[in-house]
Amino acid sequence: MTAEPITGIVTPIRLDYTYTPGTAPSGFLRGMKEGRILGRRCPQCSKVYVPPRGSCPMCGVEFADEVEVADTGTLVTFAVVNVNFANRVIDLPYVSGEVRFDGSDTTSMVLVQGIPVDEVRMGMRVKAHWLPREEWDFTFANIDYVEPIDEPDADYDSYREFV
Amino acid sequence: MAGNLAAVLGTGQTKHVAKREDVSIAGLVREAADRALEDAGLTYADIDAVVIGKAPDMFEGVMMPELYLAEALGAIGKPLIRVHTAGSVGGSTAIVATHLVQAGVHERVLTVAFEKQSESNAMWALSIKIPFSQPLVAGAGGYFAPIIRGYIRKADAPLDTGFQVVLKDRLNALKNPYAHLHQPDISMEQIVSSPLLWDPIRYAETCPSSDGAAAMVIGSEQAADASSRPVAWIHGTAVRSEPTMGAGRDRVNPHAGRDCAKAVYAAAGITDPFREIDCAEIYVPFSWFEPMWLENLGFAEEGTGWKLVQDGVTALDGDLPINMSGGVLSSNPIGASGMLRFLEVANQVRGTAGEHQVDGARKALGHAYGGGSQFFAMWVVGKDKP
Amino acid sequence: MRDVAVVSFAQSATRRDQTRNEVEILMPVLREAMAPTGLTTHDMGFTCSGSSDYLAGQAFAFVSALDAVGPWPPIQESHVEMDGAWALYEAWVRLQHGDIDTALVYAFGKSSPGDVGRVLALQLDPYVVGPLWPDAVSIAALQARAFLEAGHDEKDLARVVARSRRNAAGNPHAQLSGEVDEATLLDEPLYADPLRMHDCPPISDGAAVVVLAAGDRARELCERPAWIRGIDHRIDVQALGSRDLATSASTKLAGQKAGVGRVDLAEIHAPFSHQELIVAEALGLNESTTSINPSGGALASNPVMVAGLVRIGEAARRLSAGEGERAVAHATSGPALQQNLVCVLEAS
């Protein structure tokens, strides 16, 4: 007697987790709810992290004061994305950018809109486009995307270290 | 690094494919382990301990799968260690196994790394939506493409450099029977016209998603001297880590990679890597990482790695052949990819690499990296006893 | 082998923690462990950690935890997807090379975000056992049944629990403590027959940090270091039907290799009451001469992926404080005591 080989079985896995953002990220999320970008400054190296996690990863010390940074910034580098992933559907192609918000010492990956993709460039000055105020929640997604603003491009040397 | 001498006594790997439907996870790792033991002329009874590595458990949907795999790996009644250091894990795992021998704890250690991506959904595992993380997820390419754009800008590199890397690696893969991608009709035209997934990365410049496993037997000096098979002496190992999100961290030419390379060369007594290393297998999941790592590893000055690619220096018949096996661009069982780099260079100095053998290879570098380019693991192996 | 000792240990309180993330739980523990040594994490020759992605519910959970250490300039570092006791083992091996003299070991785990009993079911054979979703407590109950059938009494389980609660009263990091008499415990209803709720561990979040040092460096850093005299770990087959659940062959073998002998105190990583008795028997311990789980053990607090490392830390801390001359610590992993590590420590 020969049987067909079993080449696979499907065993659905469902696990539910209740995540805890932590103290420092919670401050950031509360800021988001109010339409503000709140980072934290390292007491040792003075760098401002957005969003902060729990410690300055370079110094290994707890963050000190909360610092509000601007919602304008510089696009330091980017990818033009031509393939969509399951959890976000955006018209293709779109630009996934790394933005250094003014006053921050880190970059955040944000969607870039409001400009044809072939005109996006490194050093471009951008501003956050927020969702309507009534939709604000405790989430980074309140910033729907960034869009270009009418300012000359930043000088390469001014953002080189973030590339 | 001090410690006793250690050597690779045998290696084994599976044929890497998109889906291994004929074997379970246990069957997959067993196949690689069986081959490594056979290559070393040993049996499971000769093995003192097992060190296993893989990337996140969520890639297969099994938590700490080494517990279930212990029996398949002949580890019952023995010490078993499971390593997880992101994409560098295959390299780190081999290094942990090496340390057990160098420390004098064991005589012969079996080390295994694997990924059976087809059993779950790796893209899903990497995209679990956590409310306070950044919402824009565009896969690994979405993370690395901006870094590659940064490299091109910093090095002012010609845009076809990435294509040259892919063409070389896929042609090399044709000489490696275990490689996942065998594309006999690969051409520059085909690469250039492949879809631009994450500009500047084209589809042809990305690694496949593979099911596969790699295994090695690492033994003491005594075990190596007693072996009738060719061995690869381990001249040096090194690992380095730095913070993923550190402000001002150079992601194009990471500090940890530079430090790790310096440490592994120092351990191996190498002062001029370009002249003294005969060939290398380095972890290149996207084509542009070859010129980036050539600089990071000290084979080229900063900003000039692309010239080695353009001049054919890294071709199989070049002065410094890179990724003779076809590399990660041709096979990517994630957790095993780093170990494959280590394993392939061991085979090179043993003279057992087959069709993609570099003539006269005596000293070679294996390299793995992981995460957002913040974890590094490397070794230098040689034909001669250090 | 080179002489290596535990020179410092710290642990967090182990309650459900819904305000702090893993890094924030780890930070103060790291600081507390480093303080008596006068060193910083940057001075450590090697760093190794233990944790689990499935426990955290996200891939690469260990990556952000490393932020707590501040690995800059870059450090020599490794991670095991295992209890931190195995990270300590890897660090001990690394110290044998002789080129470095200190190592930092840490472990972290939050069991509270998910349903830990169900999460642990994913450790089982994914084709034939895992899909049935036997949770961790049910598997422990199967083992407890086998143990009782092999000639033990449920009064023995109650005795373990009562001692754990009593000892935990002196442990500020424990979750469950207090005076309870055995008869009262046996009057409690069955939870997963033959186990009662108190035979099972609490849900704990936590972190622990151990600093290791070799030779003279250890003597410089600590007045009375706890020297590692033997350390070994072994694994059994996983399939529950393929081994005698009432005994632990891998613990016995690891104990023999580590050379347990006569010890003043033992810290056993037994999340379920019957497991302590199985391990004690495998290690040849006698309660009349050995103080077992003076901290209260994992029944008093059980931060998963951390509790094994805590056993080594607790045993070492007590030796350094002069509570004994020789101790054994045990760590376990996998369903029904599948994998076990034994570490023998001495104060001189």
Short mmCIF file of C-alpha atoms in Angstrom, two decimals, chain B residues 71-281:
data_model
loop_
_atom_site.label_atom_id
_atom_site.label_comp_id
_atom_site.label_asym_id
_atom_site.label_seq_id
_atom_site.Cartn_x
_atom_site.Cartn_y
_atom_site.Cartn_z
CA GLU B 71 16.84 14.07 19.23
CA ALA B 72 17.33 14.61 15.48
CA LEU B 73 20.71 16.16 16.20
CA GLY B 74 21.88 13.27 18.37
CA ALA B 75 22.09 15.63 21.35
CA ILE B 76 20.27 13.49 23.91
CA GLY B 77 22.36 13.26 27.07
CA LYS B 78 24.70 15.95 25.75
CA PRO B 79 25.04 19.70 26.15
CA LEU B 80 22.99 21.68 23.63
CA ILE B 81 23.23 25.45 23.22
CA ARG B 82 20.94 27.63 21.11
CA VAL B 83 22.33 30.91 19.80
CA HIS B 84 20.31 33.81 18.38
CA THR B 85 22.11 36.96 17.26
CA ALA B 86 19.85 38.02 14.35
CA GLY B 87 21.29 37.58 10.84
CA SER B 88 24.81 37.08 12.11
CA VAL B 89 23.62 34.02 14.02
CA GLY B 90 25.10 31.40 11.67
CA GLY B 91 28.52 32.93 12.24
CA SER B 92 28.06 33.48 15.97
CA THR B 93 26.88 29.89 16.36
CA ALA B 94 30.04 28.52 14.72
CA ILE B 95 32.08 30.79 16.98
CA VAL B 96 30.36 29.55 20.16
CA ALA B 97 31.11 25.98 19.02
CA THR B 98 34.73 26.98 18.36
CA HIS B 99 35.00 28.55 21.80
CA LEU B 100 33.90 25.30 23.44
CA VAL B 101 36.83 23.56 21.77
CA GLN B 102 39.34 26.39 22.28
CA ALA B 103 38.39 26.57 25.95
CA GLY B 104 39.25 22.91 26.29
CA VAL B 105 35.72 21.97 27.34
CA HIS B 106 35.11 19.58 24.43
CA GLU B 107 37.00 17.62 21.78
CA ARG B 108 34.40 17.62 19.00
CA VAL B 109 31.37 19.85 18.68
CA LEU B 110 28.65 19.65 16.06
CA THR B 111 27.32 23.04 15.04
CA VAL B 112 24.19 23.51 12.97
CA ALA B 113 22.19 26.44 11.65
CA PHE B 114 18.98 26.44 9.66
CA GLU B 115 15.91 28.22 8.46
CA LYS B 116 12.79 26.64 7.03
CA GLN B 117 11.07 29.82 5.99
CA SER B 118 8.41 28.00 4.00
CA GLU B 119 6.88 26.67 7.24
CA SER B 120 5.77 30.09 8.36
CA ASN B 121 5.79 33.60 7.07
CA ALA B 122 9.00 35.47 7.75
CA MET B 123 7.68 38.72 6.35
CA TRP B 124 4.77 38.48 8.78
CA ALA B 125 7.10 37.70 11.65
CA LEU B 126 9.09 40.84 10.91
CA SER B 127 5.99 43.00 10.57
CA ILE B 128 4.03 42.25 13.73
CA LYS B 129 2.20 45.46 14.31
CA ILE B 130 3.21 46.84 17.65
CA PRO B 131 1.25 49.97 18.40
CA PHE B 132 4.14 52.18 19.40
CA SER B 133 6.57 51.25 16.64
CA GLN B 134 6.85 53.06 13.34
CA PRO B 135 3.91 52.19 11.11
CA LEU B 136 5.76 52.25 7.81
CA VAL B 137 6.98 48.75 7.11
CA ALA B 138 8.44 47.92 3.74
CA GLY B 139 10.38 44.74 4.51
CA ALA B 140 14.15 44.38 4.83
CA GLY B 141 14.61 46.15 1.50
CA GLY B 142 12.75 49.15 2.84
CA TYR B 143 15.23 49.34 5.70
CA PHE B 144 18.39 48.79 3.68
CA ALA B 145 17.61 50.70 0.47
CA PRO B 146 18.05 54.13 2.11
CA ILE B 147 21.40 52.96 3.51
CA ILE B 148 22.48 51.84 0.05
CA ARG B 149 21.42 55.22 -1.34
CA GLY B 150 23.60 56.73 1.37
CA TYR B 151 26.56 54.61 0.25
CA ILE B 152 26.13 55.56 -3.40
CA ARG B 153 26.07 59.22 -2.40
CA LYS B 154 29.03 58.98 -0.05
CA ALA B 155 31.21 56.91 -2.40
CA ASP B 156 29.94 58.51 -5.59
CA ALA B 157 29.69 54.97 -6.91
CA PRO B 158 28.63 54.11 -10.49
CA LEU B 159 25.04 52.88 -10.48
CA ASP B 160 25.80 49.60 -12.23
CA THR B 161 28.06 48.38 -9.41
CA GLY B 162 25.23 46.43 -7.83
CA PHE B 163 24.44 44.74 -11.14
CA GLN B 164 28.05 43.61 -11.52
CA VAL B 165 27.89 41.98 -8.10
CA VAL B 166 24.72 40.05 -8.90
CA LEU B 167 25.98 38.85 -12.24
CA LYS B 168 29.17 37.56 -10.66
CA ASP B 169 27.40 35.83 -7.76
CA ARG B 170 24.72 34.18 -9.86
CA LEU B 171 27.36 32.91 -12.30
CA ASN B 172 29.35 31.58 -9.35
CA ALA B 173 26.19 29.86 -8.08
CA LEU B 174 26.08 27.79 -11.26
CA LYS B 175 29.25 26.09 -10.01
CA ASN B 176 27.69 25.32 -6.62
CA PRO B 177 25.26 22.39 -6.66
CA TYR B 178 23.77 23.45 -3.29
CA ALA B 179 22.88 26.99 -4.38
CA HIS B 180 19.19 27.87 -4.45
CA LEU B 181 19.21 30.04 -7.58
CA HIS B 182 20.61 28.43 -10.68
CA GLN B 183 20.03 30.86 -13.53
CA PRO B 184 22.05 29.63 -16.51
CA ASP B 185 20.72 32.41 -18.73
CA ILE B 186 21.48 35.23 -16.28
CA SER B 187 22.63 38.35 -18.11
CA MET B 188 23.28 41.99 -17.39
CA GLU B 189 20.28 42.86 -19.50
CA GLN B 190 18.03 40.62 -17.40
CA ILE B 191 19.30 42.19 -14.16
CA VAL B 192 18.94 45.77 -15.40
CA SER B 193 15.40 45.15 -16.59
CA SER B 194 14.20 43.42 -13.42
CA PRO B 195 11.62 45.38 -11.40
CA LEU B 196 12.86 48.21 -9.25
CA LEU B 197 11.48 47.03 -5.89
CA TRP B 198 13.01 49.49 -3.48
CA ASP B 199 14.85 52.04 -5.60
CA PRO B 200 17.90 51.81 -5.72
CA ILE B 201 17.45 48.02 -5.30
CA ARG B 202 16.18 45.96 -8.23
CA TYR B 203 14.53 42.57 -7.78
CA ALA B 204 17.54 40.76 -9.26
CA GLU B 205 19.73 42.40 -6.63
CA THR B 206 17.90 40.82 -3.70
CA CYS B 207 18.46 37.47 -2.03
CA PRO B 208 15.93 34.65 -2.35
CA SER B 209 13.99 33.18 0.56
CA SER B 210 15.28 29.65 1.13
CA ASP B 211 14.80 26.52 3.18
CA GLY B 212 18.18 25.15 4.13
CA ALA B 213 20.63 24.04 6.76
CA ALA B 214 24.36 24.07 7.30
CA ALA B 215 26.48 22.03 9.69
CA MET B 216 30.11 21.70 10.70
CA VAL B 217 32.12 19.55 13.04
CA ILE B 218 34.69 21.55 14.98
CA GLY B 219 37.45 19.66 16.71
CA SER B 220 40.51 20.12 18.88
CA GLU B 221 44.09 20.01 17.63
CA GLN B 222 44.27 16.40 18.66
CA ALA B 223 41.04 15.56 16.86
CA ALA B 224 42.23 17.41 13.75
CA ASP B 225 45.62 15.69 13.77
CA ALA B 226 43.87 12.34 14.06
CA SER B 227 41.57 13.03 11.13
CA SER B 228 42.28 11.42 7.78
CA ARG B 229 40.26 14.14 6.05
CA PRO B 230 41.44 17.62 5.13
CA VAL B 231 40.79 20.12 7.91
CA ALA B 232 40.51 23.91 8.07
CA TRP B 233 42.44 25.44 10.97
CA ILE B 234 40.67 28.26 12.73
CA HIS B 235 43.18 31.12 12.86
CA GLY B 236 40.90 33.65 14.53
CA THR B 237 37.33 34.50 15.44
CA ALA B 238 35.71 37.78 16.46
CA VAL B 239 32.29 39.19 17.29
CA ARG B 240 31.22 42.80 17.78
CA SER B 241 27.89 44.48 18.51
CA GLU B 242 26.76 48.10 18.62
CA PRO B 243 23.38 49.75 19.30
CA THR B 244 20.82 49.52 16.52
CA MET B 245 19.37 52.97 16.98
CA GLY B 246 22.40 54.84 18.27
CA ALA B 247 22.44 58.50 17.29
CA GLY B 248 25.21 59.20 14.82
CA ARG B 249 25.92 55.53 14.21
CA ASP B 250 27.39 55.01 10.73
CA ARG B 251 25.15 52.43 9.11
CA VAL B 252 27.04 52.46 5.81
CA ASN B 253 30.40 51.67 7.36
CA PRO B 254 29.57 50.47 10.87
CA HIS B 255 32.11 50.87 13.65
CA ALA B 256 31.37 47.36 14.93
CA GLY B 257 32.20 45.83 11.53
CA ARG B 258 35.49 47.70 11.33
CA ASP B 259 36.41 46.70 14.89
CA CYS B 260 35.42 43.09 14.29
CA ALA B 261 37.57 42.90 11.15
CA LYS B 262 40.55 44.40 12.98
CA ALA B 263 40.10 41.93 15.82
CA VAL B 264 39.86 38.88 13.58
CA TYR B 265 42.92 39.92 11.55
CA ALA B 266 44.89 40.53 14.74
CA ALA B 267 43.89 37.10 16.03
CA ALA B 268 44.99 35.53 12.75
CA GLY B 269 48.22 37.51 12.58
CA ILE B 270 47.15 39.32 9.43
CA THR B 271 48.50 42.81 8.80
CA ASP B 272 47.53 43.33 5.14
CA PRO B 273 44.20 41.66 4.56
CA PHE B 274 44.03 42.35 0.85
CA ARG B 275 47.32 40.57 0.23
CA GLU B 276 47.07 37.87 2.86
CA ILE B 277 43.47 36.74 2.46
CA ASP B 278 43.06 34.55 -0.61
CA CYS B 279 39.28 34.66 -0.81
CA ALA B 280 36.26 35.55 1.32
CA GLU B 281 32.60 34.72 1.76
#
